[in-house]
Amino acid sequence: MARFGMVIDTRRCVGCMDCVVACQTENDVPLGQRRTWVLTEERGTFPNVAIEIRSERCNMCDDPPCVPVCPTGASHVSDFGKLVSITEKDCIKCRLCVKACPYEARFMHRETGYASKCTFCVHRLKQGLERACVAVCPTRAMHFGDLDDPNGRLQQLLAASKHRVLKPEKGTKPRIFYLT
Ligand code: SF4
């Protein structure tokens, strides 16, 4: 069974926001809310300073704190790609998962009232399509695949380049890796 993840090459990201627009459109995300976002961060110390531009979203953590806090099991790890998922019909809108996520990846959807976040475009994956953000990236900075495939693209990229995850100190074991 696959364990889906991502490798994002920050060296190729130009901050165009195409991924954000594609996600908003594909997933009907209300204006002012977001499932994915792009930020810039200064890294290093003078004189070796660089600006990193980074596309972020739910990290599909291997040890996700948003799952055990859910009182109904609405927030769960699915069989398909081991994706951290939300079953809306079981969501009681308690916000515990929103508070538990150290990446601020979850929010309460303004129109439905349910907890929401990036799904890795699971509806597209099940149709054999690329994820919206990955498909539109003009510099091909984003890669998606099965982290458990030892010969897959993600493992090749990780073996070839320096990389890191966000907030490793939180112990969530993110499945999005950033090449730096
Ligand atoms: Fe849960 Fe947040 Fe990790 Fe996504 S990034 S799996 S919402 S803890």
mmCIF file of C-alpha atoms and ligand atoms in Angstrom:
data_model
loop_
_atom_site.group_PDB
_atom_site.id
_atom_site.type_symbol
_atom_site.label_atom_id
_atom_site.label_comp_id
_atom_site.label_asym_id
_atom_site.label_seq_id
_atom_site.Cartn_x
_atom_site.Cartn_y
_atom_site.Cartn_z
ATOM 1 C CA MET A 1 0.000 0.000 0.000
ATOM 2 C CA ALA A 2 1.338 3.418 -0.946
ATOM 3 C CA ARG A 3 2.343 6.110 1.513
ATOM 4 C CA PHE A 4 1.917 9.316 -0.428
ATOM 5 C CA GLY A 5 4.222 12.266 0.123
ATOM 6 C CA MET A 6 5.837 15.180 -1.619
ATOM 7 C CA VAL A 7 9.228 16.590 -2.397
ATOM 8 C CA ILE A 8 9.259 20.337 -3.060
ATOM 9 C CA ASP A 9 12.347 21.984 -4.498
ATOM 10 C CA THR A 10 12.570 25.430 -2.897
ATOM 11 C CA ARG A 11 15.402 26.306 -5.295
ATOM 12 C CA ARG A 12 12.986 26.142 -8.208
ATOM 13 C CA CYS A 13 10.029 27.945 -6.613
ATOM 14 C CA VAL A 14 9.541 31.453 -8.055
ATOM 15 C CA GLY A 15 6.619 32.408 -5.823
ATOM 16 C CA CYS A 16 4.151 32.725 -8.706
ATOM 17 C CA MET A 17 1.220 31.516 -6.562
ATOM 18 C CA ASP A 18 -0.105 29.320 -9.368
ATOM 19 C CA CYS A 19 -0.363 26.432 -6.887
ATOM 20 C CA VAL A 20 -2.480 28.543 -4.551
ATOM 21 C CA VAL A 21 -4.859 29.680 -7.310
ATOM 22 C CA ALA A 22 -5.163 26.144 -8.707
ATOM 23 C CA CYS A 23 -5.973 24.763 -5.260
ATOM 24 C CA GLN A 24 -8.589 27.449 -4.522
ATOM 25 C CA THR A 25 -10.322 26.743 -7.829
ATOM 26 C CA GLU A 26 -10.051 22.962 -7.789
ATOM 27 C CA ASN A 27 -11.291 22.614 -4.227
ATOM 28 C CA ASP A 28 -13.784 25.509 -4.046
ATOM 29 C CA VAL A 29 -11.913 27.080 -1.148
ATOM 30 C CA PRO A 30 -13.660 30.283 -0.013
ATOM 31 C CA LEU A 31 -11.803 33.532 -0.635
ATOM 32 C CA GLY A 32 -9.781 34.507 2.428
ATOM 33 C CA GLN A 33 -9.246 30.868 3.434
ATOM 34 C CA ARG A 34 -6.594 28.551 2.018
ATOM 35 C CA ARG A 35 -5.502 24.931 1.816
ATOM 36 C CA THR A 36 -2.109 25.864 0.421
ATOM 37 C CA TRP A 37 -0.052 29.016 0.664
ATOM 38 C CA VAL A 38 3.352 30.413 -0.325
ATOM 39 C CA LEU A 39 5.678 32.188 2.046
ATOM 40 C CA THR A 40 9.127 33.693 1.867
ATOM 41 C CA GLU A 41 11.681 33.301 4.617
ATOM 42 C CA GLU A 42 15.181 34.669 5.096
ATOM 43 C CA ARG A 43 17.626 31.879 5.749
ATOM 44 C CA GLY A 44 21.276 31.866 6.828
ATOM 45 C CA THR A 45 23.371 34.583 8.454
ATOM 46 C CA PHE A 46 25.065 37.585 6.876
ATOM 47 C CA PRO A 47 26.801 37.568 4.443
ATOM 48 C CA ASN A 48 25.480 34.153 3.432
ATOM 49 C CA VAL A 49 21.811 35.041 3.359
ATOM 50 C CA ALA A 50 19.202 33.681 0.983
ATOM 51 C CA ILE A 51 15.477 34.084 0.564
ATOM 52 C CA GLU A 52 13.602 30.810 0.504
ATOM 53 C CA ILE A 53 10.229 30.759 -1.224
ATOM 54 C CA ARG A 54 8.119 27.868 -0.026
ATOM 55 C CA SER A 55 4.780 26.385 -0.993
ATOM 56 C CA GLU A 56 3.135 24.887 2.115
ATOM 57 C CA ARG A 57 0.062 22.781 2.936
ATOM 58 C CA CYS A 58 -0.929 19.882 5.233
ATOM 59 C CA ASN A 59 2.174 17.739 5.710
ATOM 60 C CA MET A 60 0.226 14.470 5.835
ATOM 61 C CA CYS A 61 2.230 13.666 8.940
ATOM 62 C CA ASP A 62 3.068 10.071 9.805
ATOM 63 C CA ASP A 63 2.329 10.880 13.446
ATOM 64 C CA PRO A 64 -0.472 13.439 13.068
ATOM 65 C CA PRO A 65 -1.644 15.134 16.288
ATOM 66 C CA CYS A 66 -4.862 16.154 14.512
ATOM 67 C CA VAL A 67 -6.075 12.535 14.446
ATOM 68 C CA PRO A 68 -6.022 11.332 18.096
ATOM 69 C CA VAL A 69 -7.711 14.544 19.332
ATOM 70 C CA CYS A 70 -10.761 13.965 17.149
ATOM 71 C CA PRO A 71 -13.581 12.655 19.379
ATOM 72 C CA THR A 72 -15.544 11.016 16.551
ATOM 73 C CA GLY A 73 -12.918 9.562 14.231
ATOM 74 C CA ALA A 74 -13.802 12.085 11.514
ATOM 75 C CA SER A 75 -10.117 12.948 11.367
ATOM 76 C CA HIS A 76 -8.390 9.734 10.414
ATOM 77 C CA VAL A 77 -5.693 8.090 8.307
ATOM 78 C CA SER A 78 -7.233 6.585 5.182
ATOM 79 C CA ASP A 79 -6.239 3.318 3.530
ATOM 80 C CA PHE A 80 -5.699 5.109 0.225
ATOM 81 C CA GLY A 81 -2.123 6.397 0.323
ATOM 82 C CA LYS A 82 -2.254 6.639 4.130
ATOM 83 C CA LEU A 83 -3.633 10.149 3.712
ATOM 84 C CA VAL A 84 -4.703 12.138 6.773
ATOM 85 C CA SER A 85 -8.338 12.728 5.909
ATOM 86 C CA ILE A 86 -11.574 14.232 7.226
ATOM 87 C CA THR A 87 -14.988 12.567 6.941
ATOM 88 C CA GLU A 88 -17.289 15.586 6.979
ATOM 89 C CA LYS A 89 -20.426 13.697 8.004
ATOM 90 C CA ASP A 90 -18.689 12.665 11.238
ATOM 91 C CA CYS A 91 -17.239 16.122 11.983
ATOM 92 C CA ILE A 92 -18.947 17.802 14.947
ATOM 93 C CA LYS A 93 -17.163 21.138 14.303
ATOM 94 C CA CYS A 94 -15.353 21.080 17.669
ATOM 95 C CA ARG A 95 -12.146 22.618 16.218
ATOM 96 C CA LEU A 96 -9.844 20.350 18.265
ATOM 97 C CA CYS A 97 -7.983 19.211 15.143
ATOM 98 C CA VAL A 98 -7.499 22.813 14.009
ATOM 99 C CA LYS A 99 -5.875 23.649 17.330
ATOM 100 C CA ALA A 100 -3.761 20.463 17.334
ATOM 101 C CA CYS A 101 -2.035 21.069 14.007
ATOM 102 C CA PRO A 102 1.336 22.769 14.546
ATOM 103 C CA TYR A 103 1.413 23.906 10.910
ATOM 104 C CA GLU A 104 -1.893 25.821 10.906
ATOM 105 C CA ALA A 105 -2.875 23.643 7.978
ATOM 106 C CA ARG A 106 -6.490 23.176 9.117
ATOM 107 C CA PHE A 107 -9.347 25.652 9.252
ATOM 108 C CA MET A 108 -13.097 25.674 9.692
ATOM 109 C CA HIS A 109 -14.610 26.006 6.226
ATOM 110 C CA ARG A 110 -16.613 29.232 6.183
ATOM 111 C CA GLU A 111 -19.477 27.796 4.159
ATOM 112 C CA THR A 112 -19.792 24.212 5.406
ATOM 113 C CA GLY A 113 -18.598 24.802 8.984
ATOM 114 C CA TYR A 114 -16.578 21.558 8.857
ATOM 115 C CA ALA A 115 -12.856 21.203 9.484
ATOM 116 C CA SER A 116 -10.978 21.407 6.204
ATOM 117 C CA LYS A 117 -7.464 21.180 4.796
ATOM 118 C CA CYS A 118 -5.431 19.949 1.832
ATOM 119 C CA THR A 119 -6.422 16.422 0.797
ATOM 120 C CA PHE A 120 -3.545 15.949 -1.675
ATOM 121 C CA CYS A 121 -6.394 16.292 -4.239
ATOM 122 C CA VAL A 122 -7.481 12.758 -3.439
ATOM 123 C CA HIS A 123 -10.466 13.063 -5.820
ATOM 124 C CA ARG A 124 -8.041 13.684 -8.695
ATOM 125 C CA LEU A 125 -5.632 10.949 -7.628
ATOM 126 C CA LYS A 126 -8.468 8.425 -7.673
ATOM 127 C CA GLN A 127 -9.137 9.397 -11.302
ATOM 128 C CA GLY A 128 -5.470 8.955 -12.198
ATOM 129 C CA LEU A 129 -4.937 12.720 -12.489
ATOM 130 C CA GLU A 130 -2.085 14.825 -11.137
ATOM 131 C CA ARG A 131 -2.795 16.985 -8.131
ATOM 132 C CA ALA A 132 -3.864 20.512 -9.060
ATOM 133 C CA CYS A 133 -0.889 22.299 -7.468
ATOM 134 C CA VAL A 134 1.637 19.874 -8.929
ATOM 135 C CA ALA A 135 0.071 20.025 -12.401
ATOM 136 C CA VAL A 136 0.206 23.814 -12.728
ATOM 137 C CA CYS A 137 3.650 24.515 -11.256
ATOM 138 C CA PRO A 138 5.512 26.193 -14.147
ATOM 139 C CA THR A 139 8.977 25.299 -12.835
ATOM 140 C CA ARG A 140 8.091 21.702 -11.864
ATOM 141 C CA ALA A 141 9.223 22.422 -8.325
ATOM 142 C CA MET A 142 6.743 19.956 -6.830
ATOM 143 C CA HIS A 143 6.906 16.184 -6.948
ATOM 144 C CA PHE A 144 4.335 13.765 -5.659
ATOM 145 C CA GLY A 145 4.550 10.013 -5.176
ATOM 146 C CA ASP A 146 4.890 6.997 -2.931
ATOM 147 C CA LEU A 147 7.539 7.468 -0.257
ATOM 148 C CA ASP A 148 7.632 3.716 0.328
ATOM 149 C CA ASP A 149 8.761 2.996 -3.232
ATOM 150 C CA PRO A 150 12.538 2.603 -2.872
ATOM 151 C CA ASN A 151 13.051 3.162 -6.601
ATOM 152 C CA GLY A 152 10.477 5.943 -6.927
ATOM 153 C CA ARG A 153 11.064 9.553 -7.926
ATOM 154 C CA LEU A 154 10.760 10.868 -4.369
ATOM 155 C CA GLN A 155 13.463 8.615 -2.962
ATOM 156 C CA GLN A 156 15.739 9.483 -5.895
ATOM 157 C CA LEU A 157 15.305 13.207 -5.248
ATOM 158 C CA LEU A 158 15.885 12.809 -1.521
ATOM 159 C CA ALA A 159 19.025 10.759 -2.108
ATOM 160 C CA ALA A 160 20.422 13.402 -4.476
ATOM 161 C CA SER A 161 19.845 16.607 -2.484
ATOM 162 C CA LYS A 162 19.943 18.154 0.956
ATOM 163 C CA HIS A 163 16.456 18.310 2.384
ATOM 164 C CA ARG A 164 14.470 19.064 5.509
ATOM 165 C CA VAL A 165 10.954 18.944 6.911
ATOM 166 C CA LEU A 166 9.085 21.744 8.681
ATOM 167 C CA LYS A 167 9.146 21.899 12.498
ATOM 168 C CA PRO A 168 10.814 18.495 13.043
ATOM 169 C CA GLU A 169 10.896 19.286 16.761
ATOM 170 C CA LYS A 170 7.120 18.766 16.890
ATOM 171 C CA GLY A 171 7.641 15.046 16.294
ATOM 172 C CA THR A 172 4.868 14.796 13.690
ATOM 173 C CA LYS A 173 7.054 13.151 11.025
ATOM 174 C CA PRO A 174 5.927 15.263 8.059
ATOM 175 C CA ARG A 175 5.685 13.599 4.662
ATOM 176 C CA ILE A 176 6.534 16.770 2.738
ATOM 177 C CA PHE A 177 10.263 17.206 2.218
ATOM 178 C CA TYR A 178 11.848 20.446 1.041
ATOM 179 C CA LEU A 179 14.998 20.387 -1.047
ATOM 180 C CA THR A 180 17.211 23.282 0.020
HETATM 181 FE FE1 SF4 B 1 -2.573 16.968 10.739
HETATM 182 FE FE2 SF4 B 1 -1.445 19.385 10.536
HETATM 183 FE FE3 SF4 B 1 0.052 17.168 10.172
HETATM 184 FE FE4 SF4 B 1 -1.768 17.888 8.334
HETATM 185 S S1 SF4 B 1 0.076 19.060 8.937
HETATM 186 S S2 SF4 B 1 -1.447 15.807 9.166
HETATM 187 S S3 SF4 B 1 -3.391 18.755 9.608
HETATM 188 S S4 SF4 B 1 -0.942 17.786 12.091
#
